[in-house]
Amino acid sequence: MTKANDYTSVMARKPEVMLDSIKIDYSEFESGSIAFDYERMMREAGYTIEEMEKMQLETGVGNTPLVELKNLSALARKVAPEGKGARIFIKDEAANASGSFKARRAATSCYHAKKLGYKGVISATSGNYGAAVASQAAKYGLKCIIVQECYDSNSVGQPEIIEKARACEALGAEVVQLTVGPELFYKFILMLEETGYFNASLYSPFGIAGVETLGYELSMQCRQRFGKDPDVVVATNAGGGNLTGTARGLIKAGATDTQIVAASVDLSGLHMASDNDFNRKSFTTGHTGFGVPFSNWPDRSDVPRSAARPLRYMDRYVTITQGSVFYITECLATLEGIEKGPAGNTSLAAAFALAQEMDEDKIIVVQETEYTGAGKHVQPQLAFAKDNGIKVCFGNPADEVPGENIVLPEHPSLIKPKDLDLNKMRKSLIKTALKTYTMDPTEEDIKFLVEETKTDVDFVNKAIEEIKAAL
Amino acid sequence: MVKKGEWVRIHKVILKPEERAPQVPDDTKKVPLEMWVKGFLQEDANFGDTVEIETVTGRKETGELIELNPYYTHNFGVFVPELIEIDKQVRGILFGGDK
């Protein structure tokens, strides 16, 4: 019998397709209420740090250099109060096979797919993860399909995404390009059914665990060089996997005093599924359009329970403007002699400002860089923005309105992070949990929500009271 | 005429505006969900014909034949004068420039 291929019918088949394509029975970890056993899921479905280091070493992933940005640190000190301006380091993840930290996530996913005997892998991604999966799939002799949201309805593609399509194809993948819309997952599910390939989800336990080696490595590198862990680690936040994996790796290394800061490009006001807005933004990932909703409610991904749960690990969440990230990317090139893609520099722009709040002897680590090339580079991205009617000017980044202008800071002292209200986000997560599962959480649920929000029982109980009172 | 076996790119509407997901914003709902994919042409055809291709993973897709030997044209963009300004400014602040 031919299956119905309309949107609703296909989406209704999602649970069974997901089970076939990832071979994790998520129900094993469920309590039947709000709580699920996250740590057991990570343990049983994932790999240990040692296993991952080994598999990553064999496929050109990991052991990336930790580089001090002395000139950028010096520039921060020029504009910081006396005695302030921490030492800024970057973990040069562009050195991974495929040019970004995403290689770590793909390495574990593809290893797992091969181990389970799948013939190929599919991933729905417009970002660096596509090239990462294509690269690892090539090493394992797996077929690979990458589904991208790439064009608007005028067939105008985001230059950054087009470059990633090129990279995926160069690495042997089939690239399916789509116009804007969440129905990307509709096509994704149809192809999983058609091919029987493994779903190399960004949100599976292996996809997240693969990043743990990053956090672990950077702790070891800091201890070896400075005899201590970094004071602050800044991670660009979108789907939450980068931050979650890095933080878990740091914890596994015992670096429990390191402050974890999330950073996203501020794209507030732009709708991520809007055809009109699609080419009015200059960042296709690492932005608030993904970062905020996925932090507030991680279980909106292509798996039933996301392994990326960033609010569990975040100590602070800041946003930074597009103009500030472009400015810092240019500074990295002209002051440090290092050319990298702008999206990976989101956390660097935030770190440049955060360093100014810290004493000079402190260490702040930006945990990634990404490769740069045609399309994904400051110049084509700014040129593209201008072509799409975005005004590019110098001024105060505080005046930037996403989709209307890109304000390059007229002076580096104007680069300021904007703090998001973490407690508000935590309450939002609790509210969605109550609405999704039950308004009368069990004791186990409360304990789970404490872990989910990195708070305490009082905070969760008070939030529940407030939510119930508002109904 | 494009010969069977040539490397081509096809275009296809996979959801018409009225078939789109209920949650998409209004502007997106007005337009179809379109797809582009590349592969080997299965039969001789002309541009604009509905054709079948075989992709590098061996999948079959159908759609309108739009390109023969497709290639990328994305580049480093036109000159952005603001970037020179940034370079001059930060080198000035840090190294004293030529003042």
XYZ file of C-alpha atoms in Angstrom:
570
model
C 0.000 0.000 0.000
C 1.311 3.429 -0.891
C 1.621 5.725 2.086
C -0.065 9.124 2.011
C 2.451 11.878 1.342
C 0.547 14.968 2.433
C 2.113 17.057 5.186
C -0.133 15.920 8.046
C 0.087 12.200 7.209
C 3.865 12.282 6.867
C 4.354 14.195 10.121
C 2.077 11.707 11.895
C 4.526 8.950 10.950
C 7.419 10.854 12.557
C 7.648 8.755 15.777
C 7.969 5.397 13.970
C 10.354 6.800 11.366
C 12.509 8.287 14.120
C 12.647 4.987 15.962
C 13.749 3.160 12.796
C 16.293 5.781 11.875
C 18.037 6.316 15.190
C 17.388 3.022 17.033
C 16.902 4.614 20.411
C 13.751 3.661 22.234
C 13.250 6.929 24.066
C 10.341 5.455 26.030
C 12.889 3.484 28.063
C 14.029 6.697 29.697
C 10.563 8.190 30.282
C 8.862 8.329 33.661
C 5.437 8.860 32.142
C 5.371 12.375 33.511
C 7.590 15.478 33.091
C 10.788 13.749 34.186
C 12.937 11.526 32.021
C 16.296 9.998 32.877
C 18.591 12.308 30.934
C 21.827 11.000 32.391
C 20.902 7.374 31.766
C 20.001 8.253 28.185
C 23.400 9.921 27.725
C 25.185 6.979 29.343
C 23.421 4.130 27.616
C 22.948 5.616 24.194
C 26.190 7.581 24.074
C 29.896 6.886 24.419
C 32.532 7.552 27.070
C 35.054 10.364 26.665
C 37.817 7.797 26.067
C 35.832 6.022 23.334
C 35.024 9.308 21.656
C 38.588 10.597 21.801
C 39.715 7.423 20.094
C 37.103 7.516 17.324
C 37.658 11.225 16.769
C 41.431 10.875 16.654
C 41.045 8.263 13.925
C 38.934 10.562 11.754
C 40.825 13.853 11.921
C 38.790 15.380 14.717
C 39.800 16.966 18.002
C 43.077 18.044 19.592
C 42.565 21.523 18.197
C 44.933 24.295 19.305
C 44.085 26.726 22.072
C 45.337 30.068 20.812
C 45.848 33.227 22.869
C 44.598 36.359 21.135
C 47.119 38.750 22.602
C 46.334 41.694 20.363
C 42.590 41.380 20.757
C 43.073 41.082 24.528
C 45.233 44.207 24.395
C 42.530 46.045 22.440
C 39.966 45.028 25.086
C 42.298 46.411 27.793
C 42.567 49.733 25.917
C 38.838 50.230 26.347
C 38.362 48.448 29.712
C 38.587 50.001 33.183
C 42.066 50.002 34.767
C 43.229 46.463 35.668
C 40.436 44.823 33.679
C 40.678 42.828 30.476
C 41.053 39.065 30.778
C 43.289 36.998 28.512
C 41.175 35.889 25.543
C 41.787 32.454 24.010
C 40.122 30.684 21.133
C 39.867 26.968 20.616
C 40.605 26.722 16.913
C 37.917 24.249 15.964
C 38.268 25.209 12.317
C 41.269 22.861 12.415
C 38.915 19.866 12.533
C 38.199 17.852 9.409
C 35.399 19.835 7.674
C 36.340 23.081 9.408
C 34.217 23.386 12.529
C 33.452 21.833 15.924
C 30.505 20.107 14.262
C 32.994 17.443 13.138
C 32.937 16.197 16.733
C 29.191 15.677 16.619
C 29.299 14.079 13.184
C 32.185 11.781 14.159
C 30.194 10.042 16.864
C 26.973 9.961 14.798
C 28.638 8.421 11.753
C 30.651 5.957 13.844
C 27.399 4.860 15.456
C 25.575 4.615 12.114
C 28.358 2.442 10.716
C 28.380 0.260 13.830
C 24.633 -0.328 13.550
C 25.027 -1.306 9.904
C 23.266 1.583 8.210
C 24.160 2.188 4.548
C 23.920 5.927 4.815
C 23.157 8.975 6.928
C 20.785 11.908 6.503
C 20.858 15.209 8.261
C 18.627 18.258 8.106
C 20.953 21.222 8.468
C 21.844 24.449 6.708
C 24.936 24.866 8.851
C 28.447 23.506 9.284
C 26.995 20.236 10.511
C 26.196 19.284 6.907
C 29.823 19.394 5.822
C 30.785 17.657 9.051
C 28.410 14.739 8.421
C 29.458 14.577 4.752
C 33.114 14.487 5.810
C 32.694 11.752 8.417
C 30.359 9.768 6.146
C 33.078 9.849 3.490
C 35.593 8.408 5.943
C 33.247 5.577 6.896
C 32.112 4.881 3.344
C 28.536 5.832 4.206
C 26.214 7.495 1.733
C 25.110 10.917 2.830
C 22.167 13.222 2.171
C 22.018 16.760 3.534
C 18.699 18.642 3.459
C 19.094 22.402 3.535
C 16.798 25.373 3.895
C 18.625 27.531 1.387
C 16.515 29.835 -0.779
C 13.707 32.353 -0.507
C 10.742 32.256 -2.908
C 12.723 34.327 -5.436
C 15.333 31.541 -5.545
C 17.840 33.834 -3.848
C 20.115 31.770 -1.636
C 21.957 32.802 1.507
C 25.622 32.914 0.418
C 26.695 31.230 3.644
C 24.342 28.290 3.042
C 25.282 27.979 -0.621
C 28.913 27.654 0.406
C 27.942 24.870 2.783
C 26.073 23.099 -0.029
C 29.226 23.294 -2.106
C 31.293 21.865 0.745
C 28.840 18.976 1.273
C 28.894 18.089 -2.421
C 32.672 18.330 -2.526
C 32.736 15.763 0.285
C 30.505 13.406 -1.664
C 27.070 14.140 -0.266
C 23.784 14.583 -2.065
C 22.388 17.998 -1.198
C 18.650 18.607 -1.295
C 17.964 22.325 -1.232
C 14.633 23.765 -0.191
C 12.962 27.119 0.187
C 12.148 28.576 3.606
C 9.898 26.681 5.975
C 9.672 24.107 8.733
C 8.418 21.566 6.183
C 12.079 20.751 5.686
C 11.319 18.026 8.225
C 8.530 16.766 5.988
C 11.012 16.095 3.174
C 13.525 14.812 5.724
C 11.074 12.191 7.029
C 10.090 11.159 3.484
C 13.741 10.558 2.640
C 14.400 8.620 5.855
C 11.488 6.362 4.890
C 12.696 6.070 1.316
C 16.329 5.262 2.084
C 16.290 3.620 5.516
C 19.369 5.701 6.374
C 20.452 6.732 9.860
C 19.166 10.051 11.176
C 22.390 11.858 12.069
C 20.406 14.175 14.292
C 22.157 17.091 15.931
C 20.162 16.300 19.041
C 20.836 12.597 19.573
C 22.932 11.512 22.578
C 25.878 10.790 20.218
C 25.483 14.153 18.504
C 25.829 15.933 21.828
C 28.284 13.600 23.516
C 30.659 14.158 20.599
C 31.172 17.734 21.814
C 32.077 16.621 25.320
C 35.621 16.005 24.120
C 35.842 19.728 23.314
C 35.125 20.818 26.878
C 37.316 18.075 28.272
C 40.212 18.989 25.984
C 40.108 22.691 26.730
C 40.151 22.055 30.464
C 43.209 19.805 30.053
C 44.925 22.360 27.813
C 44.374 25.144 30.341
C 45.568 23.025 33.260
C 48.683 22.028 31.370
C 49.550 25.593 30.370
C 48.277 27.680 33.274
C 47.792 25.181 36.066
C 44.100 25.999 36.277
C 40.802 25.740 34.459
C 39.473 28.680 32.448
C 37.498 31.197 34.484
C 34.895 31.664 31.764
C 33.992 29.671 28.654
C 31.789 31.344 26.071
C 29.805 29.137 23.694
C 27.743 30.268 20.744
C 24.229 29.025 21.321
C 21.634 27.943 18.770
C 20.156 24.453 19.192
C 22.031 24.135 22.479
C 24.302 21.216 21.565
C 27.510 23.199 21.464
C 26.991 24.597 24.932
C 25.597 21.379 26.409
C 28.388 19.163 25.097
C 31.145 21.596 26.043
C 29.775 22.093 29.543
C 29.383 18.345 30.073
C 32.975 17.819 28.953
C 34.185 20.494 31.364
C 32.248 18.837 34.188
C 33.692 15.433 33.262
C 37.138 17.016 33.504
C 36.214 18.326 36.938
C 36.152 21.967 35.844
C 33.082 22.737 37.915
C 34.052 26.316 38.806
C 34.254 27.487 35.207
C 31.463 29.898 34.369
C 29.533 28.925 31.228
C 28.251 31.816 29.146
C 25.967 31.365 26.154
C 26.136 33.901 23.339
C 23.759 34.353 20.409
C 23.497 36.925 17.656
C 20.508 39.145 18.292
C 17.974 38.585 15.518
C 14.949 39.566 17.563
C 12.004 40.663 15.456
C 12.842 38.414 12.510
C 10.678 35.333 12.023
C 12.762 32.264 11.275
C 10.119 30.666 9.028
C 9.347 33.878 7.147
C 10.063 33.953 3.443
C 10.431 37.759 3.560
C 12.809 37.758 6.531
C 15.007 34.897 5.303
C 17.507 37.010 3.388
C 17.258 40.020 5.692
C 19.440 38.313 8.254
C 23.184 37.847 7.954
C 23.514 34.940 10.356
C 21.930 31.600 9.590
C 22.878 30.007 12.901
C 24.095 30.907 16.375
C 21.294 33.412 16.671
C 18.424 34.130 19.050
C 15.879 32.716 16.577
C 17.121 29.237 17.499
C 18.988 29.933 20.737
C 16.074 31.277 22.745
C 13.314 28.799 21.797
C 15.631 25.783 22.000
C 16.854 26.865 25.450
C 13.318 27.539 26.677
C 12.119 24.193 25.388
C 14.711 21.744 24.018
C 12.194 19.073 23.000
C 11.227 20.766 19.741
C 13.867 19.022 17.633
C 13.816 16.014 15.309
C 14.091 13.535 18.216
C 11.571 12.938 21.047
C 14.008 13.967 23.788
C 16.821 16.280 22.868
C 20.217 15.547 24.355
C 20.976 19.281 24.051
C 19.588 20.903 27.206
C 21.484 24.179 27.547
C 19.613 25.684 30.519
C 21.054 22.862 32.629
C 24.514 24.307 32.171
C 24.219 28.017 31.454
C 25.341 30.547 34.058
C 24.649 33.527 31.854
C 23.150 34.154 28.401
C 24.139 37.223 26.404
C 23.218 38.461 22.960
C 25.438 40.428 20.641
C 24.588 42.358 17.475
C 25.350 41.258 13.915
C 27.465 44.387 13.387
C 29.555 43.623 16.476
C 30.288 40.088 15.249
C 31.314 41.333 11.799
C 33.521 43.974 13.428
C 35.269 41.439 15.677
C 35.702 39.041 12.750
C 37.530 41.798 10.896
C 39.593 42.555 14.033
C 40.580 38.891 14.259
C 41.921 39.079 10.723
C 43.669 42.418 10.956
C 45.013 42.155 14.528
C 45.628 38.443 14.935
C 46.231 37.385 11.344
C 43.545 34.729 11.604
C 40.711 34.640 9.087
C 37.615 32.747 10.249
C 33.929 32.593 9.402
C 31.747 35.183 11.144
C 29.177 32.761 12.640
C 31.876 31.106 14.736
C 32.896 34.499 16.055
C 29.614 35.213 17.823
C 31.073 34.030 21.102
C 34.307 35.917 20.364
C 32.448 39.216 20.054
C 30.738 38.486 23.360
C 34.053 37.468 24.955
C 35.706 40.710 23.813
C 33.150 42.598 25.896
C 32.982 40.109 28.790
C 36.791 40.161 29.144
C 36.486 43.833 30.040
C 34.468 42.889 33.146
C 37.200 40.503 34.313
C 40.618 41.056 35.911
C 43.655 40.974 33.625
C 44.949 37.661 34.999
C 41.692 35.818 34.333
C 41.190 33.493 31.373
C 38.226 33.577 29.038
C 37.972 30.892 26.371
C 35.970 31.136 23.185
C 35.419 27.472 22.458
C 35.150 27.498 18.662
C 36.126 28.960 15.336
C 34.793 27.936 11.927
C 36.379 27.893 8.473
C 35.839 30.787 6.117
C 35.521 30.901 2.355
C 33.475 32.309 -0.509
C 30.016 33.172 0.814
C 30.793 32.701 4.493
C 33.057 35.634 5.127
C 32.510 39.205 6.345
C 32.794 40.746 2.901
C 30.255 38.650 0.921
C 27.890 38.635 3.874
C 27.952 42.413 4.248
C 27.742 42.844 0.468
C 24.725 40.499 0.435
C 23.072 42.427 3.263
C 23.465 45.673 1.296
C 22.003 43.986 -1.799
C 18.965 43.024 0.257
C 18.309 46.589 1.343
C 19.965 46.335 4.749
C 21.673 49.591 5.685
C 25.270 49.034 6.754
C 26.678 51.931 8.775
C 28.984 52.864 11.636
C 27.375 53.845 14.931
C 26.293 52.419 18.245
C 25.410 48.700 18.018
C 22.591 49.403 20.487
C 20.817 51.086 17.567
C 20.884 47.983 15.384
C 17.466 46.741 14.248
C 17.718 43.198 12.812
C 16.389 43.119 9.267
C 16.781 46.880 8.811
C 20.373 47.747 9.491
C 23.744 46.411 10.528
C 25.516 48.852 12.796
C 29.267 48.373 12.853
C 30.554 49.781 16.144
C 32.133 53.188 15.505
C 34.533 52.346 18.343
C 35.407 48.988 19.950
C 34.300 50.323 23.337
C 30.713 50.213 22.041
C 30.631 46.407 21.784
C 28.390 45.430 24.679
C 26.663 42.150 25.441
C 23.002 42.278 26.358
C 21.991 39.927 29.154
C 18.915 37.785 28.672
C 16.822 37.147 31.769
C 17.728 33.529 32.581
C 15.103 33.224 35.307
C 12.429 34.215 32.842
C 13.669 31.537 30.442
C 13.771 28.969 33.241
C 10.159 29.781 34.156
C 9.183 29.472 30.525
C 10.673 25.967 30.436
C 8.804 24.981 33.600
C 5.564 26.366 32.179
C 5.898 24.399 28.941
C 6.741 21.250 30.896
C 3.590 21.643 33.012
C 1.420 22.347 29.982
C 2.885 19.457 27.990
C 2.734 16.787 30.682
C 0.895 17.604 33.889
C -0.099 20.555 36.052
C 0.520 18.380 39.117
C 4.197 17.441 38.978
C 5.507 14.584 41.088
C 8.473 14.870 43.418
C 10.595 13.281 40.692
C 9.336 15.927 38.245
C 10.345 18.732 40.616
C 13.821 17.236 40.985
C 14.035 16.970 37.194
C 12.956 20.594 36.715
C 15.586 21.722 39.225
C 18.218 20.012 37.063
C 16.679 21.302 33.848
C 16.882 24.896 35.053
C 20.061 24.755 37.181
C 18.078 26.155 40.108
C 16.742 24.769 43.397
C 13.532 23.278 44.735
C 12.350 26.672 46.051
C 12.752 28.299 42.651
C 10.841 25.529 40.870
C 8.046 25.387 43.448
C 7.627 29.151 43.388
C 7.559 29.140 39.585
C 4.903 26.399 39.592
C 2.786 28.411 42.036
C 3.085 31.520 39.856
C 2.188 29.595 36.708
C -0.851 27.990 38.334
C -1.988 31.335 39.778
C -1.802 32.953 36.346
C -4.093 30.348 34.783
C 18.609 18.512 -26.043
C 20.328 17.234 -22.935
C 21.632 13.697 -23.196
C 20.861 10.819 -20.877
C 23.613 10.409 -18.292
C 24.489 14.126 -18.120
C 24.880 15.807 -14.692
C 21.920 18.138 -14.219
C 19.916 20.092 -11.705
C 16.160 19.858 -11.357
C 13.535 21.975 -9.635
C 10.276 20.803 -8.138
C 7.425 22.176 -6.069
C 6.970 19.717 -3.236
C 4.169 21.481 -1.354
C 1.751 23.915 -2.999
C 0.829 27.013 -0.959
C -2.432 25.366 0.191
C -0.568 22.225 1.296
C 1.884 23.997 3.594
C 2.209 23.405 7.331
C -0.390 25.175 9.450
C 2.239 26.915 11.599
C 4.095 28.775 8.822
C 3.788 32.576 8.801
C 1.410 34.197 6.315
C 4.068 35.389 3.859
C 5.527 31.878 3.619
C 2.060 30.346 3.244
C 1.579 32.351 0.031
C 4.437 30.584 -1.716
C 5.127 26.911 -2.470
C 7.845 24.807 -0.845
C 10.378 24.328 -3.633
C 13.231 21.887 -3.988
C 16.419 21.713 -6.054
C 18.505 18.594 -6.415
C 21.260 17.335 -8.725
C 21.853 14.008 -10.411
C 22.331 12.037 -13.631
C 19.614 12.495 -16.232
C 17.802 9.217 -16.880
C 16.492 9.953 -20.425
C 17.302 12.523 -23.133
C 15.264 15.666 -22.469
C 14.929 19.405 -23.070
C 15.139 22.205 -20.509
C 11.719 22.705 -18.969
C 10.740 19.035 -19.363
C 9.769 16.978 -16.339
C 12.571 14.479 -15.994
C 13.909 11.778 -13.725
C 17.405 11.889 -12.262
C 19.516 9.556 -10.167
C 21.340 11.345 -7.343
C 24.798 10.441 -6.017
C 23.189 8.280 -3.339
C 21.239 6.393 -6.005
C 17.872 7.980 -5.227
C 15.448 8.831 -8.001
C 13.842 12.274 -8.073
C 11.668 13.924 -10.677
C 11.361 17.594 -11.484
C 11.798 20.258 -14.122
C 15.155 20.147 -15.907
C 16.741 23.560 -15.338
C 20.533 23.278 -15.560
C 23.186 21.211 -17.304
C 26.561 20.852 -15.563
C 25.455 23.069 -12.647
C 28.204 24.994 -10.866
C 28.602 27.443 -7.997
C 29.004 31.170 -8.483
C 29.055 32.407 -4.879
C 32.084 34.562 -4.238
C 33.742 37.016 -1.864
C 31.294 39.799 -2.637
C 31.880 43.314 -3.878
C 34.198 45.711 -2.053
C 32.936 46.726 1.382
C 34.753 49.967 2.277
C 33.734 49.750 5.943
C 36.146 46.845 6.432
C 39.153 49.012 5.561
C 37.890 51.575 8.076
C 37.750 48.944 10.832
C 41.295 47.762 10.034
C 42.633 51.319 10.122
C 40.857 52.161 13.349
C 41.825 49.139 15.440
C 45.414 49.104 14.213
C 45.496 52.786 15.119
C 44.180 52.201 18.630
C 46.503 49.298 19.292
C 49.706 50.127 17.464
C 49.405 53.905 17.187
C 48.814 53.885 13.436
C 50.769 56.482 11.521
C 49.953 59.339 13.882
